[in-house]
XYZ file of C-alpha atoms in Angstrom:
507
model
C -27.063 54.040 -20.857
C -24.556 54.025 -17.981
C -23.461 56.919 -15.579
C -20.970 57.514 -13.028
C -22.016 60.209 -10.686
C -19.899 62.298 -8.191
C -20.472 61.180 -4.542
C -23.052 62.899 -2.441
C -23.564 62.422 1.217
C -26.292 60.258 2.298
C -29.554 62.152 2.430
C -32.129 61.415 5.251
C -35.087 59.498 3.916
C -38.225 61.767 3.049
C -40.993 61.561 5.487
C -44.453 62.980 4.290
C -47.861 63.378 5.931
C -51.288 63.611 4.583
C -52.187 67.166 3.147
C -55.446 68.646 4.852
C -58.107 70.547 3.418
C -57.911 70.696 -0.571
C -54.195 69.544 -0.629
C -53.682 66.927 -3.112
C -52.568 64.286 -0.596
C -48.898 63.598 -1.453
C -46.571 65.285 1.214
C -46.948 68.136 3.758
C -47.481 71.727 3.187
C -43.630 72.393 3.775
C -43.049 70.375 0.217
C -40.544 67.700 0.427
C -39.000 68.094 3.638
C -36.549 65.635 4.899
C -37.146 63.616 8.449
C -33.631 63.864 9.577
C -32.064 61.042 11.830
C -35.321 59.124 11.865
C -35.250 58.614 8.248
C -31.536 57.385 8.423
C -32.657 54.790 10.756
C -35.415 53.616 8.790
C -33.255 53.129 5.865
C -30.845 50.938 8.080
C -33.726 48.818 9.134
C -34.520 48.277 5.500
C -31.188 47.303 4.542
C -30.265 45.104 7.667
C -30.176 41.492 8.389
C -28.253 40.794 4.997
C -26.489 37.757 6.669
C -29.493 35.651 6.335
C -30.505 35.575 10.064
C -33.374 38.095 9.951
C -36.964 37.865 9.078
C -37.745 37.700 5.386
C -34.165 36.652 4.621
C -33.185 33.234 2.924
C -30.142 31.795 1.329
C -30.268 30.843 -2.156
C -27.715 29.864 -5.036
C -26.793 32.609 -7.308
C -27.253 32.315 -11.199
C -23.927 31.093 -12.217
C -21.623 33.122 -14.269
C -20.087 31.552 -17.415
C -16.864 30.702 -15.505
C -15.988 30.529 -11.788
C -18.131 29.867 -8.797
C -21.432 31.716 -8.583
C -21.503 34.293 -5.375
C -23.964 33.247 -2.874
C -27.308 35.263 -2.728
C -29.893 36.280 -0.087
C -33.719 37.037 -0.525
C -35.216 39.799 1.352
C -38.569 41.285 1.437
C -38.328 45.241 1.800
C -40.952 46.442 4.149
C -43.736 48.132 2.322
C -45.539 51.272 3.609
C -49.110 52.962 3.499
C -47.583 56.252 3.561
C -48.998 58.925 0.961
C -46.131 60.618 -0.804
C -45.492 62.698 -4.060
C -44.767 60.681 -7.425
C -44.838 62.258 -10.642
C -47.653 61.993 -13.328
C -50.206 60.529 -11.098
C -52.502 61.824 -8.433
C -54.640 64.585 -7.426
C -54.167 67.962 -9.411
C -54.447 71.491 -8.782
C -55.249 74.162 -11.136
C -53.380 77.246 -12.471
C -53.136 79.824 -15.290
C -50.283 78.872 -17.463
C -50.361 82.094 -19.205
C -49.871 84.286 -15.851
C -48.552 81.877 -13.250
C -44.637 82.246 -12.660
C -44.273 80.944 -9.179
C -45.716 77.417 -9.030
C -43.981 76.232 -6.105
C -47.171 76.049 -3.924
C -48.199 73.104 -6.124
C -45.852 70.774 -4.714
C -46.110 72.474 -1.222
C -49.950 71.432 -1.331
C -49.228 67.866 -2.112
C -49.603 67.767 -6.071
C -47.244 67.041 -8.757
C -49.880 67.759 -11.407
C -51.676 71.061 -12.263
C -54.428 71.420 -14.702
C -54.151 74.497 -17.187
C -56.954 76.081 -19.384
C -55.470 78.230 -22.031
C -58.214 80.521 -23.120
C -58.168 81.355 -26.920
C -61.325 83.661 -26.952
C -59.206 86.599 -28.308
C -58.162 84.524 -31.157
C -61.413 83.148 -32.704
C -60.793 85.060 -35.873
C -57.016 85.556 -36.028
C -53.662 83.923 -35.622
C -51.849 83.629 -31.963
C -49.522 86.017 -31.685
C -46.028 85.996 -30.251
C -46.963 87.374 -26.789
C -49.377 84.596 -26.063
C -46.967 81.975 -27.239
C -43.942 83.358 -25.324
C -46.269 83.589 -22.175
C -47.232 79.961 -22.647
C -43.772 78.820 -22.999
C -42.813 80.963 -19.844
C -45.553 79.153 -18.153
C -44.072 75.858 -18.852
C -40.589 76.778 -17.547
C -42.172 77.911 -14.449
C -43.863 74.609 -14.238
C -40.195 72.649 -14.935
C -38.782 75.003 -12.230
C -41.536 73.899 -9.561
C -41.042 70.348 -10.447
C -44.499 69.639 -11.541
C -46.369 68.640 -15.019
C -49.283 70.040 -16.665
C -52.478 68.506 -17.797
C -53.141 70.929 -20.675
C -56.622 72.159 -22.568
C -56.891 74.815 -24.874
C -60.393 76.067 -25.502
C -62.321 79.183 -26.995
C -64.826 79.683 -24.451
C -65.681 78.671 -20.846
C -69.229 77.429 -21.625
C -71.801 78.125 -20.471
C -74.151 75.302 -21.229
C -76.381 74.924 -23.320
C -75.936 78.494 -24.666
C -72.218 78.456 -25.194
C -70.024 81.191 -26.156
C -68.217 80.593 -29.956
C -65.597 78.263 -30.636
C -63.742 78.546 -33.875
C -63.642 77.294 -37.483
C -62.006 74.139 -38.392
C -59.567 76.075 -40.411
C -58.577 78.358 -37.541
C -58.114 75.484 -35.233
C -55.819 73.778 -37.368
C -53.829 76.859 -37.950
C -53.661 77.362 -34.177
C -52.464 74.056 -33.741
C -49.895 74.380 -36.345
C -48.532 77.528 -34.472
C -48.604 75.600 -31.177
C -46.532 72.530 -32.466
C -42.852 73.722 -31.974
C -43.853 74.906 -28.363
C -45.502 71.668 -27.533
C -42.682 69.902 -28.947
C -40.123 71.776 -26.880
C -42.168 71.573 -23.615
C -43.421 68.013 -24.004
C -41.341 66.983 -20.961
C -43.540 68.934 -18.548
C -46.662 67.764 -20.391
C -48.262 65.031 -18.543
C -51.265 64.461 -20.881
C -53.087 66.779 -23.359
C -57.096 66.944 -23.411
C -58.103 67.323 -27.145
C -59.847 70.521 -26.309
C -60.522 73.371 -28.865
C -64.118 72.050 -30.004
C -67.197 73.263 -28.163
C -68.079 74.358 -24.847
C -64.987 74.354 -22.461
C -63.180 72.663 -25.161
C -65.066 69.418 -24.125
C -66.395 68.398 -27.693
C -69.989 69.367 -27.237
C -71.907 72.153 -28.098
C -70.001 73.437 -31.118
C -71.128 76.712 -32.402
C -69.237 75.939 -35.942
C -70.973 72.493 -36.081
C -67.405 70.633 -35.916
C -69.113 67.537 -34.438
C -71.678 67.312 -37.135
C -69.152 65.773 -39.775
C -66.863 63.105 -38.289
C -64.150 64.132 -40.920
C -63.861 67.519 -39.155
C -63.391 66.532 -35.662
C -60.972 63.890 -36.630
C -58.913 65.893 -38.846
C -58.577 68.177 -35.781
C -57.599 65.265 -33.426
C -54.910 63.909 -35.837
C -53.491 67.550 -36.288
C -53.258 67.640 -32.499
C -51.399 64.252 -32.268
C -48.871 65.145 -35.073
C -48.393 68.232 -32.988
C -47.000 66.460 -30.162
C -44.292 63.899 -29.719
C -45.156 60.357 -30.387
C -45.022 59.244 -26.630
C -47.624 61.757 -25.610
C -51.218 61.113 -25.252
C -54.443 63.067 -26.365
C -57.657 62.416 -24.086
C -60.969 62.598 -25.274
C -64.140 63.444 -23.568
C -66.605 61.091 -24.920
C -65.660 57.052 -25.490
C -67.951 56.690 -28.732
C -65.647 59.356 -30.538
C -62.700 56.936 -29.936
C -64.555 53.881 -31.224
C -66.147 55.649 -34.140
C -62.800 56.951 -35.454
C -60.435 54.102 -34.297
C -62.144 51.049 -33.371
C -60.810 49.272 -30.361
C -60.865 48.749 -27.702
C -57.055 48.446 -27.350
C -55.194 45.224 -26.409
C -51.851 44.640 -25.286
C -51.147 43.635 -29.050
C -52.543 47.001 -30.254
C -51.117 49.206 -27.438
C -47.781 51.292 -27.393
C -47.262 50.716 -31.327
C -47.099 54.275 -32.263
C -50.697 54.368 -33.674
C -53.142 57.233 -33.111
C -55.606 54.576 -31.544
C -52.801 53.676 -28.965
C -52.157 57.605 -28.052
C -55.675 58.592 -27.485
C -56.902 58.171 -23.976
C -60.098 59.498 -22.147
C -60.952 62.031 -19.712
C -64.572 62.211 -17.779
C -65.458 65.618 -16.513
C -68.668 64.492 -14.588
C -67.466 61.203 -13.093
C -70.215 59.866 -10.908
C -72.596 62.882 -11.683
C -75.395 60.539 -12.962
C -76.164 56.921 -14.248
C -74.402 58.113 -17.726
C -72.056 60.640 -16.068
C -73.972 63.401 -17.709
C -73.806 61.849 -21.030
C -70.188 60.346 -21.030
C -71.805 57.032 -21.538
C -74.856 56.682 -23.981
C -78.051 55.914 -22.155
C -78.949 52.203 -22.650
C -75.416 51.038 -23.229
C -73.668 52.335 -19.800
C -72.094 48.847 -19.240
C -70.877 48.331 -22.580
C -69.020 51.536 -22.712
C -67.351 51.282 -19.035
C -66.206 47.965 -20.208
C -64.974 49.669 -23.268
C -63.135 52.445 -21.337
C -61.804 49.751 -18.609
C -60.200 47.814 -21.273
C -58.716 50.897 -23.034
C -57.299 52.521 -19.806
C -55.030 49.468 -18.988
C -53.058 51.001 -21.687
C -53.830 54.786 -22.169
C -54.439 57.481 -19.551
C -57.792 58.131 -17.560
C -58.152 61.532 -15.997
C -61.115 63.969 -14.991
C -63.077 65.295 -12.262
C -66.568 65.214 -10.742
C -69.151 67.728 -11.620
C -72.369 66.973 -9.247
C -73.158 65.639 -6.098
C -75.342 62.473 -6.666
C -75.255 60.168 -3.717
C -75.177 57.321 -3.179
C -73.498 56.907 -6.451
C -70.769 59.765 -5.819
C -70.343 58.415 -2.337
C -67.003 56.245 -1.328
C -68.310 52.673 -2.171
C -69.051 53.418 -5.836
C -66.310 55.917 -6.232
C -63.581 53.374 -5.059
C -65.114 50.498 -7.478
C -65.191 52.730 -10.570
C -61.888 54.336 -10.021
C -60.295 50.915 -9.772
C -62.306 49.485 -12.573
C -61.649 52.354 -15.168
C -57.823 52.600 -14.128
C -57.923 56.313 -13.125
C -54.421 58.044 -12.859
C -55.384 61.844 -12.525
C -58.107 63.472 -10.564
C -59.346 66.953 -9.926
C -58.822 67.959 -6.126
C -61.220 70.808 -6.330
C -64.314 69.883 -8.304
C -67.005 69.307 -7.456
C -66.187 70.327 -3.771
C -69.209 68.714 -2.270
C -68.260 65.204 -3.817
C -64.536 65.737 -2.625
C -65.649 66.831 0.894
C -68.036 63.857 1.016
C -64.953 61.537 0.429
C -63.046 62.928 3.077
C -66.004 62.774 5.370
C -66.633 59.277 4.583
C -62.896 58.061 4.959
C -62.018 56.996 1.478
C -60.042 59.924 0.408
C -56.538 58.453 1.681
C -57.151 55.373 -0.445
C -57.856 57.582 -3.599
C -54.698 59.674 -3.072
C -52.713 56.578 -2.551
C -53.905 54.541 -5.342
C -54.649 56.875 -8.208
C -52.445 55.867 -11.195
C -49.369 53.603 -10.217
C -48.052 52.662 -6.673
C -45.011 50.393 -7.059
C -43.368 48.625 -4.415
C -40.590 45.725 -4.391
C -41.980 42.638 -2.750
C -38.816 40.479 -2.960
C -34.980 41.114 -3.688
C -32.668 38.206 -4.326
C -29.021 39.126 -4.600
C -25.532 38.469 -3.711
C -24.347 40.500 -0.587
C -20.553 40.290 -1.379
C -19.132 40.774 -5.069
C -15.499 41.304 -6.023
C -14.423 44.302 -8.076
C -15.075 43.140 -11.862
C -17.465 40.636 -10.575
C -20.945 39.714 -11.385
C -23.746 40.778 -9.138
C -27.008 38.692 -9.557
C -30.136 40.750 -8.809
C -33.626 39.463 -9.031
C -36.486 41.962 -8.392
C -40.011 41.350 -7.887
C -42.217 44.537 -8.098
C -45.923 44.816 -7.666
C -48.417 47.727 -8.731
C -50.766 48.430 -5.988
C -52.272 51.321 -7.745
C -55.412 51.634 -10.344
C -53.193 52.194 -13.356
C -49.830 51.724 -14.972
C -47.467 54.897 -15.238
C -48.709 56.700 -18.294
C -45.656 57.786 -20.174
C -42.209 56.094 -21.069
C -39.581 55.977 -18.154
C -36.399 54.208 -18.071
C -35.209 51.983 -15.217
C -31.784 51.955 -13.930
C -30.048 49.752 -11.120
C -27.473 51.611 -9.042
C -24.731 51.242 -6.566
C -23.847 54.023 -4.146
C -20.802 54.056 -2.099
C -17.241 55.752 -2.624
C -18.460 56.374 -6.164
C -22.019 56.172 -7.654
C -22.739 54.095 -10.799
C -26.146 53.796 -12.406
C -26.779 51.028 -15.484
C -29.901 51.163 -17.492
C -32.008 48.203 -17.632
C -32.785 47.401 -21.682
C -36.017 46.350 -22.770
C -37.993 47.618 -19.765
C -41.271 49.659 -20.118
C -42.977 50.693 -16.994
C -46.302 51.458 -18.940
C -46.537 47.687 -19.098
C -46.573 47.043 -15.319
C -50.321 46.930 -14.993
C -52.281 47.523 -11.837
C -52.629 44.447 -9.663
C -49.597 42.503 -11.405
C -46.182 41.459 -10.398
C -43.342 42.238 -12.486
C -39.913 39.948 -12.050
C -36.778 41.211 -13.341
C -33.577 38.672 -13.437
C -30.538 40.628 -13.807
C -26.631 39.943 -13.891
C -24.709 43.275 -13.485
C -20.973 43.473 -14.289
C -19.214 45.616 -11.468
C -16.448 48.013 -12.206
C -13.110 46.694 -11.481
C -12.055 49.957 -10.146
C -14.760 50.012 -7.447
C -12.658 50.525 -3.997
C -13.690 47.826 -1.458
C -16.633 48.897 0.896
C -20.054 49.127 1.337
C -22.477 50.160 -1.456
C -26.318 50.709 -1.492
C -28.128 48.818 -4.231
C -30.994 50.887 -5.641
C -33.358 51.186 -8.333
C -33.804 54.318 -10.160
C -37.024 55.434 -12.267
C -35.968 58.939 -13.684
C -38.073 61.002 -16.230
C -37.477 59.888 -19.754
C -36.716 63.391 -20.655
C -32.709 64.331 -20.488
C -33.644 67.548 -19.323
C -35.418 66.173 -16.471
C -33.410 63.046 -16.051
C -31.160 64.224 -12.944
C -34.130 66.258 -11.089
C -35.279 63.836 -8.364
C -38.662 65.453 -8.034
C -39.564 63.713 -11.357
C -38.326 60.247 -10.497
C -40.745 57.601 -9.068
C -40.830 56.818 -5.384
C -41.409 53.217 -4.462
C -43.819 52.357 -1.733
C -40.995 50.774 0.650
C -40.359 51.998 3.978
C -36.908 53.767 4.162
C -36.136 53.227 0.625
C -36.356 56.653 -0.834
C -33.410 59.149 -1.230
C -34.730 62.453 -1.689
C -31.360 63.938 -3.074
C -30.789 61.573 -5.763
C -34.285 60.091 -6.463
C -32.940 56.516 -5.852
C -34.862 54.067 -3.972
C -32.299 51.929 -1.697
C -33.023 48.370 -1.096
C -30.098 46.764 0.304
C -26.485 46.830 1.136
C -23.641 45.065 -1.129
C -19.974 44.681 -0.023
C -17.502 45.347 -2.787
C -14.781 42.601 -1.197
C -12.000 41.423 -3.449
C -12.298 37.985 -1.493
C -15.799 37.397 -2.681
C -16.289 34.195 -5.156
C -17.100 34.396 -8.708
C -15.503 35.281 -12.101
C -13.941 38.704 -12.599
C -13.405 40.935 -15.437
C -10.334 43.124 -14.309
C -11.066 45.469 -17.401
C -14.415 46.265 -16.432
C -14.968 50.393 -16.126
C -18.379 50.729 -15.579
C -21.616 49.133 -14.174
C -23.298 47.329 -17.065
C -26.490 45.035 -17.180
C -25.056 41.866 -19.005
C -27.128 40.367 -21.568
């Protein structure tokens, strides 16, 4: 996919500060406020020294095009940043009432891009969902979209308590409700980050079912398959207990079995009693704790991991173990509010900033090789090395574009790239050749990477684009990450196609 975009004035680089109190940690309480002239200065620093004289810049021969002389290239190392900032589909989450909430702007203002929502179905245990409820949930999704956030969703028929829970519903009623919800979930999947399996038992956590829905494996897996069918094929459903995943689908997942569209490849994990005891209050069967942690650690390389703490349990719930297990189990999403004593302990002990930065993905460019001059219609070689410093890969599909921003704006999609495969602690290298439009006017263009949302409805909303952890790169107005400057120069060497009309990635 290619895009030619209208010219916007250069926006200042976004500078954010750590949120205080129970904020989610990405950004200040004023939201995504720009930093003015200081941001532009940082952007200029990041794109400077392009003549090869500066630190971290080296001359290298370019990849030769089929005909003509290869344009000379330079290699730079864009500076990283330890700043904590907002990014979609990762991080600490807030909580909201999807049925009632209509003004969700506070979520981003408090530094979150995610909100957890229980949708309570207590009044529908014996009857169909009515139009009023379905319309209210749809309006809640619309409000989330307007606010630039996504939802972690769970349906439940009660809010506990344990062990004497209020009722859930029969299998037949649950299946009928899922069928009623399917069109709504399909229509609003763009703002659905993940969905918890829900429905069964106390809090929808798949224990203490008053209808015995966990006694016969066929019942719970019929419900789970119905929920998978109700969602788009690229959305995951999260289970509370790892043994249920293995009982129904085997595993653990491997690179060969991940992302293949199967049910197993779409079922992730949520732990609602992280660090609460040696077994995390029954998350892992006693006597097999390490086996099941290894199982989840392997799975969550390829499926989402999300949850919350529920019980202060020092020293296990203190920073050293928390950091080790968040990394080991590839956590992407964590409750900022519960348990408040555990979360407060992380703040007091000093590890909360690292948790906020490293939940999910944290991508940065470590090296960029490119031609600083290219002729109109010429070939621009670009080699990018990205590193994921986070604890997990991006959880949902997302495209990658290479872009030029100058007197006009051009973006070309890079084929065959799936950021879900950018695993934590790994480097990814992309070697590209871009055909530049012959119609580009001479002048300076910013060279950028753009990782927008996969949904067309959100594609041009920069709040849903991934921000790279490179100092001075982010452009708030476009969601682009500017890495360097390229001069469009008719005198630059290299083969030229005078008929090229748009920026494209060559095979």
